[in-house]
PDB file of C-alpha atoms in Angstrom:
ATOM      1  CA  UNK A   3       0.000   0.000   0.000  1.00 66.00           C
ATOM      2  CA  UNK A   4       1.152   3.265  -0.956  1.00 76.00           C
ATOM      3  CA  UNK A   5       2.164   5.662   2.295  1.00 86.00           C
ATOM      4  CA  UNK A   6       0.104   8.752   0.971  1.00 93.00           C
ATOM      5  CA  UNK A   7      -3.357   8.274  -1.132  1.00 97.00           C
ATOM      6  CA  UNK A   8      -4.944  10.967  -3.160  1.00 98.00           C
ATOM      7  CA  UNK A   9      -8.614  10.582  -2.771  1.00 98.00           C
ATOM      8  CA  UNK A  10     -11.709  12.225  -3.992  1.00 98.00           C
ATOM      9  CA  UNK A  11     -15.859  12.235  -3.492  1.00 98.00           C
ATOM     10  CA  UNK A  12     -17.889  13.299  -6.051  1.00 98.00           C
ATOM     11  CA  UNK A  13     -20.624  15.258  -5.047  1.00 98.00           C
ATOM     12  CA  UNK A  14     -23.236  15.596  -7.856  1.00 97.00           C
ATOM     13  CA  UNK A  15     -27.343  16.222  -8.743  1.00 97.00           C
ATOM     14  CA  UNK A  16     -29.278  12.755  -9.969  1.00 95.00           C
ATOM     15  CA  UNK A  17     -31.592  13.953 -12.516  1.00 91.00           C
ATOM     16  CA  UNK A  18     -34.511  11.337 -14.020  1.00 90.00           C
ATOM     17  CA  UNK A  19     -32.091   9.950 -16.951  1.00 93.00           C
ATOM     18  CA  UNK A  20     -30.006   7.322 -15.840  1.00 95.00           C
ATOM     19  CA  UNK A  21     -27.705   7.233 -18.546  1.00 96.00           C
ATOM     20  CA  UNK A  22     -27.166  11.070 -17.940  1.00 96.00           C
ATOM     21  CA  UNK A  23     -26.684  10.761 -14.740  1.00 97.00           C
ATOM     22  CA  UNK A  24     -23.596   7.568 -15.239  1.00 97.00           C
ATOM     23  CA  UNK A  25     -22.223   9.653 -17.962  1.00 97.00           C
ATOM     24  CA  UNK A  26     -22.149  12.775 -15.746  1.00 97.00           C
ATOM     25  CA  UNK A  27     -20.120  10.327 -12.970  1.00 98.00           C
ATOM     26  CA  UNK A  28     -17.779   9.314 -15.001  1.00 98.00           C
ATOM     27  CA  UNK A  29     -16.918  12.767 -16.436  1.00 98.00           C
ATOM     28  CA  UNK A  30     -16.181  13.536 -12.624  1.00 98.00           C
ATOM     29  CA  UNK A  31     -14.443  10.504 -12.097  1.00 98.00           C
ATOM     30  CA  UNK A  32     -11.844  11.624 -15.060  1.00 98.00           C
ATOM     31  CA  UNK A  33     -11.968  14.950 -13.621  1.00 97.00           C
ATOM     32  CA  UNK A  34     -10.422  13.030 -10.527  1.00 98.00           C
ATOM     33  CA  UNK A  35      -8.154  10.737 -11.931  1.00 97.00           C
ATOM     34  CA  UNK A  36      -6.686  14.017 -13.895  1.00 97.00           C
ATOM     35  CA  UNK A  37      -6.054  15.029 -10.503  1.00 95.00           C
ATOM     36  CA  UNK A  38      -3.986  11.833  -9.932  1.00 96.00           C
ATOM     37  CA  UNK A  39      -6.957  10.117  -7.542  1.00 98.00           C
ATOM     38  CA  UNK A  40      -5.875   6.615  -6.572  1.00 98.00           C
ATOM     39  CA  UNK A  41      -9.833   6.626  -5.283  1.00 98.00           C
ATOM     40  CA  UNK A  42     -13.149   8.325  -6.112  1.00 98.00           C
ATOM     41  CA  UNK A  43     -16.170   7.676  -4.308  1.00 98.00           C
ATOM     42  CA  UNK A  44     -19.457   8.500  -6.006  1.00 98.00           C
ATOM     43  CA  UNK A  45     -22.911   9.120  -3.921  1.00 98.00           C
ATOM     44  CA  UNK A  46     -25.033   6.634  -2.870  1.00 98.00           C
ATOM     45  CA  UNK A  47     -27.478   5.393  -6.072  1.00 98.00           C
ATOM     46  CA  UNK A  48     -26.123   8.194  -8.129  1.00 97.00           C
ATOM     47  CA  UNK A  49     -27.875   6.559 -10.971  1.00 97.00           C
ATOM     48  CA  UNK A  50     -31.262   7.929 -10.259  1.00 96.00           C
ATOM     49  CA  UNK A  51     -33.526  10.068  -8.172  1.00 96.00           C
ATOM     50  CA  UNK A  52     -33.698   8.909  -5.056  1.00 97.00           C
ATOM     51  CA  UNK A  53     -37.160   6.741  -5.357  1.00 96.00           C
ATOM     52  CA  UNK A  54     -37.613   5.645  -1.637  1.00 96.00           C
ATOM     53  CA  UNK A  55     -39.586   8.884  -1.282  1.00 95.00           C
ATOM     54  CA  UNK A  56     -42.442   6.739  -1.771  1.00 94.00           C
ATOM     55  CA  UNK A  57     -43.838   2.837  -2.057  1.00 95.00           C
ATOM     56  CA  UNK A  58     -44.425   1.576  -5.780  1.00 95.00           C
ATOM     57  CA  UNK A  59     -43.375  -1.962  -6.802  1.00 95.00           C
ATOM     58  CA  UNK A  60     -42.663  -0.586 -10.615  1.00 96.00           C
ATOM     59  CA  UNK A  61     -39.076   1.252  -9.029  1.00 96.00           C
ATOM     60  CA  UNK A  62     -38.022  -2.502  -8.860  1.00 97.00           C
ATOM     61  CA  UNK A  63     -37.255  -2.609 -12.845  1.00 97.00           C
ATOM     62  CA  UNK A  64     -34.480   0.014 -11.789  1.00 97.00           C
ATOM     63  CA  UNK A  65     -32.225  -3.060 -10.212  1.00 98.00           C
ATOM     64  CA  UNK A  66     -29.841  -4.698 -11.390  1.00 98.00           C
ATOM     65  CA  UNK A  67     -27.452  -7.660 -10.765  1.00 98.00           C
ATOM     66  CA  UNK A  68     -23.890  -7.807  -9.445  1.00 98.00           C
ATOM     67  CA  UNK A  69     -22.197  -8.066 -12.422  1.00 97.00           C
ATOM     68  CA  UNK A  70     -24.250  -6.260 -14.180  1.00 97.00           C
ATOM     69  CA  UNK A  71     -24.793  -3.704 -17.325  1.00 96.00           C
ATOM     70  CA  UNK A  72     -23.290  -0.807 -14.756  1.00 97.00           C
ATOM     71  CA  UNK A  73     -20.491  -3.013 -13.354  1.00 98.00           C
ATOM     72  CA  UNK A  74     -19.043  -3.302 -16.607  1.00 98.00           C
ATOM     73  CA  UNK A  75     -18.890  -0.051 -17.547  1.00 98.00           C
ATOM     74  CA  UNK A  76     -17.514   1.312 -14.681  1.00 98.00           C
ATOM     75  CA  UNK A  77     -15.050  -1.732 -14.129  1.00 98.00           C
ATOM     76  CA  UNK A  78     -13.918  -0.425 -17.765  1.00 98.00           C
ATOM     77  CA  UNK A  79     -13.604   3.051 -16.320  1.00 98.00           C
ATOM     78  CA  UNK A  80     -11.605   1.934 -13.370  1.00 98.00           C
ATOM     79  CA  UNK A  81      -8.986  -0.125 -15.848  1.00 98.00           C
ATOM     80  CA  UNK A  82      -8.642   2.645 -17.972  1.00 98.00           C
ATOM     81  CA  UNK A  83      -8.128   5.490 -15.283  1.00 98.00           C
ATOM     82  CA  UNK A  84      -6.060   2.705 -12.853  1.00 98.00           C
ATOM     83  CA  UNK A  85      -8.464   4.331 -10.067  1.00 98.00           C
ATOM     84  CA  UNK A  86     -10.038   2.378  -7.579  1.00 98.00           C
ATOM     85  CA  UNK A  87     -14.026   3.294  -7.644  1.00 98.00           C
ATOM     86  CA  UNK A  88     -17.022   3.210  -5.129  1.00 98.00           C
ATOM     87  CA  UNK A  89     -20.315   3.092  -6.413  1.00 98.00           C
ATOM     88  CA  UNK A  90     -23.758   1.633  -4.990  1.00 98.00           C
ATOM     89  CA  UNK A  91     -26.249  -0.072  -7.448  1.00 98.00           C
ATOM     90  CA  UNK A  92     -29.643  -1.281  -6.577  1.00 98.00           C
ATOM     91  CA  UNK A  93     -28.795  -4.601  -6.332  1.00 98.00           C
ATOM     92  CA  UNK A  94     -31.209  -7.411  -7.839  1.00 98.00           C
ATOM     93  CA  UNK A  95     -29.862 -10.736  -5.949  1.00 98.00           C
ATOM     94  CA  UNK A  96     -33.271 -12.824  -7.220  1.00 97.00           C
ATOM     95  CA  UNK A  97     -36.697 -12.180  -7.868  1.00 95.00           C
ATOM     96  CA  UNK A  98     -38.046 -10.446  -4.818  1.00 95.00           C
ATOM     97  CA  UNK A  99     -34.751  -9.913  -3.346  1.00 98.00           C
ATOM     98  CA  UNK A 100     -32.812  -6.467  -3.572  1.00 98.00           C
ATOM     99  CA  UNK A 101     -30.461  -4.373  -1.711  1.00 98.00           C
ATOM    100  CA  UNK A 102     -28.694  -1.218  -1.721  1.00 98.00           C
ATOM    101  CA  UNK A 103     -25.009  -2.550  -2.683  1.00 98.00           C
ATOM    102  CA  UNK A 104     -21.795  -0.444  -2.807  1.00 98.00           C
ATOM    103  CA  UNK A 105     -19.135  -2.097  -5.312  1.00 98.00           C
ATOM    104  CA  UNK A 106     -15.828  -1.630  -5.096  1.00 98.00           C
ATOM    105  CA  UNK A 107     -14.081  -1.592  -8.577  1.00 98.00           C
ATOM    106  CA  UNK A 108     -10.292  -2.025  -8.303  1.00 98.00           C
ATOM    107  CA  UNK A 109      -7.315  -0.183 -10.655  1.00 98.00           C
ATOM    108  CA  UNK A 110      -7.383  -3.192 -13.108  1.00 98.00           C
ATOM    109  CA  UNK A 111     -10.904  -2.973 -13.691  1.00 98.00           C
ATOM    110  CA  UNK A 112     -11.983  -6.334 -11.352  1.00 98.00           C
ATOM    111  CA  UNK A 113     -14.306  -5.867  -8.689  1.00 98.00           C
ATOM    112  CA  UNK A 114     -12.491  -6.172  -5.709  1.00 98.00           C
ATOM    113  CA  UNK A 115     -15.742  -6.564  -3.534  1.00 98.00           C
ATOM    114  CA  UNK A 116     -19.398  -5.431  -2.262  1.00 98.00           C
ATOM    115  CA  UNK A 117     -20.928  -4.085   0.517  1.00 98.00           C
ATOM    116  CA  UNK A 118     -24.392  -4.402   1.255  1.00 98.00           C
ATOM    117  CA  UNK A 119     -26.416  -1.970   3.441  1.00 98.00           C
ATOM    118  CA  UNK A 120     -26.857  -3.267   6.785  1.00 98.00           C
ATOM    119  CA  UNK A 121     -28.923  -0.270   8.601  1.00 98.00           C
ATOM    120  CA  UNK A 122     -32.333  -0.123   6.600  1.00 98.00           C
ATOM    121  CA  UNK A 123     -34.238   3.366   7.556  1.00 96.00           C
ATOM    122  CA  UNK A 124     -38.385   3.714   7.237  1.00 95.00           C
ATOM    123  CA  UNK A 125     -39.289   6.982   8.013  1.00 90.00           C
ATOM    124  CA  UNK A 126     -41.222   9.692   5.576  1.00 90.00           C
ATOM    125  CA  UNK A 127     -39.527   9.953   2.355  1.00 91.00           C
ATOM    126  CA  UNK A 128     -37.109   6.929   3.026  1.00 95.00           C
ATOM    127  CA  UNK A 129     -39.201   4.272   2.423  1.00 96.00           C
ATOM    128  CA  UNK A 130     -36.094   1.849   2.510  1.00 97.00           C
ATOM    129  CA  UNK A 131     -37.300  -1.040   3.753  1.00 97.00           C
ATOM    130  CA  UNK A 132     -39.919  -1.357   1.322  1.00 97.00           C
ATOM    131  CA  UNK A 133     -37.006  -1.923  -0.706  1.00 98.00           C
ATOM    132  CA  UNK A 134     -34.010  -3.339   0.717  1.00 98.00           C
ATOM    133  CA  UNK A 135     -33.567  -6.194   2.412  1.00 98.00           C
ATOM    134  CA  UNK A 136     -30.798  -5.650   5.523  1.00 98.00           C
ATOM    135  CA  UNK A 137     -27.424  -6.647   4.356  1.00 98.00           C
ATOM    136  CA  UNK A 138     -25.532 -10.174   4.945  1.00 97.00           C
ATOM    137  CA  UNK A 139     -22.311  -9.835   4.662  1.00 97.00           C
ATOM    138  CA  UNK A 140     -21.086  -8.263   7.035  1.00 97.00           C
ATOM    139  CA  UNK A 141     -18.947  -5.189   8.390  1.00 98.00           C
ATOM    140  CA  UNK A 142     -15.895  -6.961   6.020  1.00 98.00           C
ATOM    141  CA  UNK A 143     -13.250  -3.653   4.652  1.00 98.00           C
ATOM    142  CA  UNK A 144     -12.879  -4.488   1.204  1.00 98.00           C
ATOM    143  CA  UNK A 145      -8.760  -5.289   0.103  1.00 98.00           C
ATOM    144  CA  UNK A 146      -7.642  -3.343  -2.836  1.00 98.00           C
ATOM    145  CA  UNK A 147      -4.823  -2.624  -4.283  1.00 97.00           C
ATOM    146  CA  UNK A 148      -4.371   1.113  -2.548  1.00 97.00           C
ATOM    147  CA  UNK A 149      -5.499  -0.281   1.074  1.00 96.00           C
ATOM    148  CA  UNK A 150      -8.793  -1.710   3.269  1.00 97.00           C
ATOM    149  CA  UNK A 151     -11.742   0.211   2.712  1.00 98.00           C
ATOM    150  CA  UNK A 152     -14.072   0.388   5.719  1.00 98.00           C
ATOM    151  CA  UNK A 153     -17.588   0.614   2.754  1.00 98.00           C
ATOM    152  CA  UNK A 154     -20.410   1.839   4.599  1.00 98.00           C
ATOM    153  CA  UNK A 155     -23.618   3.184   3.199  1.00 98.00           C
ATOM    154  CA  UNK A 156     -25.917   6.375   4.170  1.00 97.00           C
ATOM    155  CA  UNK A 157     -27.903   5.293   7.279  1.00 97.00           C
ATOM    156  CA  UNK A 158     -24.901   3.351   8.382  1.00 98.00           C
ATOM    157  CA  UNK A 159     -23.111   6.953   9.664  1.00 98.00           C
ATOM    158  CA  UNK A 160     -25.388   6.716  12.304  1.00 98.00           C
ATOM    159  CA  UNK A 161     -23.954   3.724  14.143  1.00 98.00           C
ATOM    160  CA  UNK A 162     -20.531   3.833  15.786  1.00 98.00           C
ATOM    161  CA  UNK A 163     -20.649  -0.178  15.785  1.00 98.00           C
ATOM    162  CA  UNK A 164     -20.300  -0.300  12.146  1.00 98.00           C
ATOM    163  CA  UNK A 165     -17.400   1.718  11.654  1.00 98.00           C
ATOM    164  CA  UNK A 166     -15.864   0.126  15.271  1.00 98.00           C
ATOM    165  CA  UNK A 167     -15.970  -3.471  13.937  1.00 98.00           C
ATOM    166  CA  UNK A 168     -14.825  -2.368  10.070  1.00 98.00           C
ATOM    167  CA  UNK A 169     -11.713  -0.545  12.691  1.00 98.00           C
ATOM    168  CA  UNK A 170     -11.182  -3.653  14.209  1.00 98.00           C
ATOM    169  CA  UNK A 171     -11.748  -5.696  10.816  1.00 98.00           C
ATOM    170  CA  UNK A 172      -8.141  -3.603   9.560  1.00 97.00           C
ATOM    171  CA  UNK A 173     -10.093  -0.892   7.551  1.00 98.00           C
ATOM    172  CA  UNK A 174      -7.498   1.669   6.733  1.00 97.00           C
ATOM    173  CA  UNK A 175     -10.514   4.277   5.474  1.00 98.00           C
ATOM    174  CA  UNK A 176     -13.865   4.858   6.668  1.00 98.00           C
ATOM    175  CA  UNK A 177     -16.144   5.527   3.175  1.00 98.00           C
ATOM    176  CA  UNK A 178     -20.272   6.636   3.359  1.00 98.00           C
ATOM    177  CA  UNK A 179     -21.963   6.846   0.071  1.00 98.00           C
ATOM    178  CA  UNK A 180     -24.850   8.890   0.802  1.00 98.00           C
ATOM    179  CA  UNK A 181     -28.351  10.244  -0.194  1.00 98.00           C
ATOM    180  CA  UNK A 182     -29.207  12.378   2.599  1.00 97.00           C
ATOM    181  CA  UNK A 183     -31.775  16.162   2.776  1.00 97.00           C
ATOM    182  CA  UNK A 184     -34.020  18.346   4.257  1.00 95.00           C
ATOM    183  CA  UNK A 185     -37.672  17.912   4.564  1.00 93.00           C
ATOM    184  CA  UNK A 186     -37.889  21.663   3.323  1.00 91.00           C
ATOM    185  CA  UNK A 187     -41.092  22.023   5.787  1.00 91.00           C
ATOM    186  CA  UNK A 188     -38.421  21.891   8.638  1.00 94.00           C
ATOM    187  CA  UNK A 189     -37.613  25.270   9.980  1.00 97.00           C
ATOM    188  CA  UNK A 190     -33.779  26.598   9.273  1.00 97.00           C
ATOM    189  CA  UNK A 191     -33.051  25.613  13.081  1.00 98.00           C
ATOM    190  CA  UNK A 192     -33.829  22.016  12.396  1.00 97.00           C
ATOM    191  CA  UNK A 193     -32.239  21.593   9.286  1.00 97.00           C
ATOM    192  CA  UNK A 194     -29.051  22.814  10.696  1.00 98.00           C
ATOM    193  CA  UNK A 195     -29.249  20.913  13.903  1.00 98.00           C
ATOM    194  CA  UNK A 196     -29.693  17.881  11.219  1.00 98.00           C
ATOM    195  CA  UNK A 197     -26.924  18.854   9.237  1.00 98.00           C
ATOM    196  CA  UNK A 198     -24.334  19.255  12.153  1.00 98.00           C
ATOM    197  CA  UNK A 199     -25.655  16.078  13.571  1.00 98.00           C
ATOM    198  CA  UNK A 200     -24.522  14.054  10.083  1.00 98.00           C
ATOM    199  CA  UNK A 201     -21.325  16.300  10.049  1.00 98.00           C
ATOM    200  CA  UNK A 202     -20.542  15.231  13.870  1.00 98.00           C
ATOM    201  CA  UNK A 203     -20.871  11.868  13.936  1.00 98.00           C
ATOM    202  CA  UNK A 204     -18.890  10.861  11.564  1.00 98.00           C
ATOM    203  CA  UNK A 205     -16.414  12.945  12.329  1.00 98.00           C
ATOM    204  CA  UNK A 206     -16.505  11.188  15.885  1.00 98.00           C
ATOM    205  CA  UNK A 207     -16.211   7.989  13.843  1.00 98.00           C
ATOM    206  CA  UNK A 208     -12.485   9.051  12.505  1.00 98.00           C
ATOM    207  CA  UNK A 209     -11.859  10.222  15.820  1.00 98.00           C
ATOM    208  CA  UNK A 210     -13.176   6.913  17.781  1.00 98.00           C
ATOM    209  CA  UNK A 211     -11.214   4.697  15.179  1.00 98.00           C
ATOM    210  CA  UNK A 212      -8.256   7.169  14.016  1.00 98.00           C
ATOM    211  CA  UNK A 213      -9.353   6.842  10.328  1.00 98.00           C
ATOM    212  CA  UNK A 214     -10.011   8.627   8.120  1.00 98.00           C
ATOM    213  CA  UNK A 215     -13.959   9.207   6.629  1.00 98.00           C
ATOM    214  CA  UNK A 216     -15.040  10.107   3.399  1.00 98.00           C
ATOM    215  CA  UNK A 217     -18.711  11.212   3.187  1.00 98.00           C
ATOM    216  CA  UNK A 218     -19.934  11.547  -0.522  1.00 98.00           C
ATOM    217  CA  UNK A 219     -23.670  13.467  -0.596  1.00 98.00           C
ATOM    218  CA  UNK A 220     -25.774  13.920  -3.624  1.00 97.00           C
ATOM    219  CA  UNK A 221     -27.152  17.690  -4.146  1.00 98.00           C
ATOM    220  CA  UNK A 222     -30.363  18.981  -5.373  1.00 97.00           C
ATOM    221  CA  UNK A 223     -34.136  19.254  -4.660  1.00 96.00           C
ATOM    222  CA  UNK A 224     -35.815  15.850  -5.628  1.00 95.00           C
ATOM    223  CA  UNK A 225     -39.781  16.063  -5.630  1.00 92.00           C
ATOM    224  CA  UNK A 226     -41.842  13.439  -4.156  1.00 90.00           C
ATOM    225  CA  UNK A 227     -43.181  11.157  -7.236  1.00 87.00           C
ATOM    226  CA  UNK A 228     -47.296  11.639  -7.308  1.00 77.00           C
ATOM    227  CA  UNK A 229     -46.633  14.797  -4.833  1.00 72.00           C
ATOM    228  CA  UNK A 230     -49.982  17.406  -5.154  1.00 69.00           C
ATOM    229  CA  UNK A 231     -48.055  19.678  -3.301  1.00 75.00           C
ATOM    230  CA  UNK A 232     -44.330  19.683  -4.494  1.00 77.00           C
ATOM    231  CA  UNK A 233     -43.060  18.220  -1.210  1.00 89.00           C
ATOM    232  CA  UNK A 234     -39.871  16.361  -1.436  1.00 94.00           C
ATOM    233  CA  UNK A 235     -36.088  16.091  -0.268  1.00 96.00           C
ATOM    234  CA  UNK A 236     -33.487  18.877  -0.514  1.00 96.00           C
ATOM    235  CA  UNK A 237     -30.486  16.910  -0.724  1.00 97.00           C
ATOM    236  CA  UNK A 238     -28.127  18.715   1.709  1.00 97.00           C
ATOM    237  CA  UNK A 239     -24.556  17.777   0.053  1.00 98.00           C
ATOM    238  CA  UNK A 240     -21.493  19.162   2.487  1.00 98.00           C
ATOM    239  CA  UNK A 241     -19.551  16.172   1.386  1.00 98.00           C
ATOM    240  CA  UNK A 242     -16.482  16.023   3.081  1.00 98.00           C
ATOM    241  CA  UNK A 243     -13.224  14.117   3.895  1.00 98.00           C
ATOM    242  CA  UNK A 244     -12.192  14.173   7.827  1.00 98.00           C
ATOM    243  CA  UNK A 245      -8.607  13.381   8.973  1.00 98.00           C
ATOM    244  CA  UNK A 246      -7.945  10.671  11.862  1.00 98.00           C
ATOM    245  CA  UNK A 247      -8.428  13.235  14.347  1.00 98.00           C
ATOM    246  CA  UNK A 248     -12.000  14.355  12.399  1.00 98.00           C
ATOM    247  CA  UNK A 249     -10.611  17.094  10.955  1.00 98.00           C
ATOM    248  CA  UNK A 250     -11.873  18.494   7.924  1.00 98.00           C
ATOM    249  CA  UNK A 251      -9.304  18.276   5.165  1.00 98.00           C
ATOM    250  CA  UNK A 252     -11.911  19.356   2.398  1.00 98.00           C
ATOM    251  CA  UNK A 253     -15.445  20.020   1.747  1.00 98.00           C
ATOM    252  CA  UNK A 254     -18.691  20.919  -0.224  1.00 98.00           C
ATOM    253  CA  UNK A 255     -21.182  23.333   0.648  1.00 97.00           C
ATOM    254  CA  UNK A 256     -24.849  22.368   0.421  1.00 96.00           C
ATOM    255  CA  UNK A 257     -25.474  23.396  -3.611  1.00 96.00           C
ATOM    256  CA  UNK A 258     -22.541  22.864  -5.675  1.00 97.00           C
ATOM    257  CA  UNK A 259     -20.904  19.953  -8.023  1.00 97.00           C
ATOM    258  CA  UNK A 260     -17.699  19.623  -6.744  1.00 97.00           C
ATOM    259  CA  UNK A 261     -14.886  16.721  -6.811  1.00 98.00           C
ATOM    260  CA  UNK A 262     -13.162  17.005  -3.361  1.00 98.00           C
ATOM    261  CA  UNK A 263      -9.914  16.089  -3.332  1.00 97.00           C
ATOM    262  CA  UNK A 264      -6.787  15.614  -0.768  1.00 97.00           C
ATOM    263  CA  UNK A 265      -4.213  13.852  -0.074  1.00 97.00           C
ATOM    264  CA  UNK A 266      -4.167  11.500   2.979  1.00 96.00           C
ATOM    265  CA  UNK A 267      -0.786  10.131   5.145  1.00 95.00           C
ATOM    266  CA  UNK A 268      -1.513   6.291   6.373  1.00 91.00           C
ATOM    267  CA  UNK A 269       1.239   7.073   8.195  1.00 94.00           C
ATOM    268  CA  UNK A 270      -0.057   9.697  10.318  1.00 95.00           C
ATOM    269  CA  UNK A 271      -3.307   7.773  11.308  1.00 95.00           C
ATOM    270  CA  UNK A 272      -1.097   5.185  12.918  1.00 96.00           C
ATOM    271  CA  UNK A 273       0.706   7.730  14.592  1.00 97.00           C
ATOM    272  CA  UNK A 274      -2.658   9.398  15.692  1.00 98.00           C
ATOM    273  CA  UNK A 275      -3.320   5.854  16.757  1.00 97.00           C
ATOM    274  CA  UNK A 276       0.029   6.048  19.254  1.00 97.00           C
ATOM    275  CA  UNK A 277      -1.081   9.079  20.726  1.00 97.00           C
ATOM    276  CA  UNK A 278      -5.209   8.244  21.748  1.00 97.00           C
ATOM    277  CA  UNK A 279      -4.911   4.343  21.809  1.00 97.00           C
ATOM    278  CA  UNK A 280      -8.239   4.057  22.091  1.00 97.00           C
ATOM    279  CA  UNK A 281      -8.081   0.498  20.563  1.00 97.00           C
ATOM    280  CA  UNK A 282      -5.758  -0.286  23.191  1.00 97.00           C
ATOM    281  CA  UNK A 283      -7.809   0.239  26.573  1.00 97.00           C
ATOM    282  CA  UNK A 284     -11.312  -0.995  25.260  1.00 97.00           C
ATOM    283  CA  UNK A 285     -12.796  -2.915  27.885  1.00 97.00           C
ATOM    284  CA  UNK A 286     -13.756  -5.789  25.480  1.00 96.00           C
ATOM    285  CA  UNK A 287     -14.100  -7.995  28.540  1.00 96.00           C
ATOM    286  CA  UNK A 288     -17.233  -5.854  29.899  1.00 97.00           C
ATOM    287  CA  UNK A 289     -19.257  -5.189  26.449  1.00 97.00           C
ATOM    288  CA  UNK A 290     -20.977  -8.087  26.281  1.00 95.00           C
ATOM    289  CA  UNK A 291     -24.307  -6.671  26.773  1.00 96.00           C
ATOM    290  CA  UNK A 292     -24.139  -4.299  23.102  1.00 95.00           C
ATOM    291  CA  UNK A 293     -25.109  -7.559  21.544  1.00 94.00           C
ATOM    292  CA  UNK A 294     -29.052  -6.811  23.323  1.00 96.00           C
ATOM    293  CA  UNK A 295     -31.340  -4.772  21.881  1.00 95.00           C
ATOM    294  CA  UNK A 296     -31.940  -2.448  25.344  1.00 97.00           C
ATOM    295  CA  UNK A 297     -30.597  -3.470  28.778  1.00 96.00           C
ATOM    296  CA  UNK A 298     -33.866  -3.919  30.849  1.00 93.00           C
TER     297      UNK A 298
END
């Protein structure tokens, strides 16, 4: 593994073409790979509108299998740019069996692995589990040729287990494709309270684990299909990349296309690690009751 990695998150609007929105991807990930990227990360289901804003068995003809039409194309994309890529497909696994899968294409083109979500949200205008069934295989980093990826995906952020045991699993990185907004009825307060909530926890993930985290948001206002009213998502962007002490190394505010890049120093998150051994003193002897689902 190389002792500094450039690495970049694409941060981009998904319109209602597919095709426009893959060929608008790639463009970015040349963009990166001009910039010397040894990894891009694109946002979660970048192919599409996000269509969990509402229930309707006909946005199941938008999945796909692992390999797939999209696999191959971007596994061409990685061989010819000698980038490693991150993207997440709606995975068709069989009939009546989907899930929201990030692949991980290495620099010769091969797919090096997949990650399928394991936190599945339901709430009003992420209708996920209508969709998705939870993920099987695990919190497993992902060997490539430039390191372990710790592949996460959107709701995921929210749980410090998931990015402990990809920590523990050797993940050199941290990486959460995401499709995350505003419900714009939500007064400025709350969307900002939101917003620094995302920002902080992953942040707190790098620091926890001394890892790096890239966060990859889509931008854009996305109206509910069917919707009378023009409700919808505002897609809140501020993708960023966080250092192994969670700081912010670069960002993207809440409107614009932007490819972040920077470079990062595996060398300094082991030194971070030296400093705050947090790994070190866990109590792993007295955690035994995390496995429940409340302590009564």
């Amino acid at each position: 593994m190389k002792s500094t990695l450039t690495v970049s998150a694409v941060q981009q609007p998904c319109d209602e073409d597919r095709q426009t929105n893959l060929d608008f991807s790639i463009a970015k990930i040349h963009e990166a790979a001009a910039a010397n990227a040894d990894l891009v990360v694109l946002p979660e289901l970048h192919l599409g509108p996000y269509f969990c804003q509402n229930e309707d068995y006909n946005n199941y003809n938008l999945a796909q299998p692992i390999p797939g039409p999209t696999t191959a194309i971007l596994s061409d994309v990685a061989n010819e740019l000698g980038i490693v890529i991150v993207s997440t497909i709606f995975e068709k696994r069989a009939p009546g069996l989907y899930h929201n899968t990030a692949v991980v294409f290495d620099k010769d083109g091969s797919i090096a692995g997949k990650y399928r979500k394991m936190h599945i949200p339901d709430d009003p205008g992420f209708y996920e589990k209508y969709y998705f069934t939870p993920g099987d295989l695990g919190f497993k980093p992902i060997e490539t040729s430039i390191g372990k990826l710790g592949v996460l995906v959107c709701w995921d952020q929210w749980y410090p287990e998931g990015a402990r045991l990809m920590a523990l699993a050797g993940a050199d990185m941290l990486i959460y494709p995401t499709a995350i907004g505003w419900d714009p009825e939500d007064t400025p307060e709350e969307q900002q309270r939101q917003l620094d909530a995302w920002i902080t926890i992953q942040r707190a993930h790098a620091v926890a684990n001394g890892i790096p985290v890239i966060a990859c948001n889509r931008i854009g206002f996305e109206q509910a299909p069917n919707s009378a009213t023009g409700t919808g998502i505002n897609f809140w962007g501020n993708s960023f990349i966080a250092g192994p002490q969670g700081e912010i190394i670069t960002s993207a505010n809440d409107s614009e296309t932007k490819v972040l890049s920077c470079t990062i120093d595996n060398a300094r998150s082991e030194r971070v690690r030296q400093i705050w051994p947090f790994l070190r003193d866990r109590r792993i002897d007295e955690y035994g009751d995390l496995t429940k689902r409340f302590i009564d």
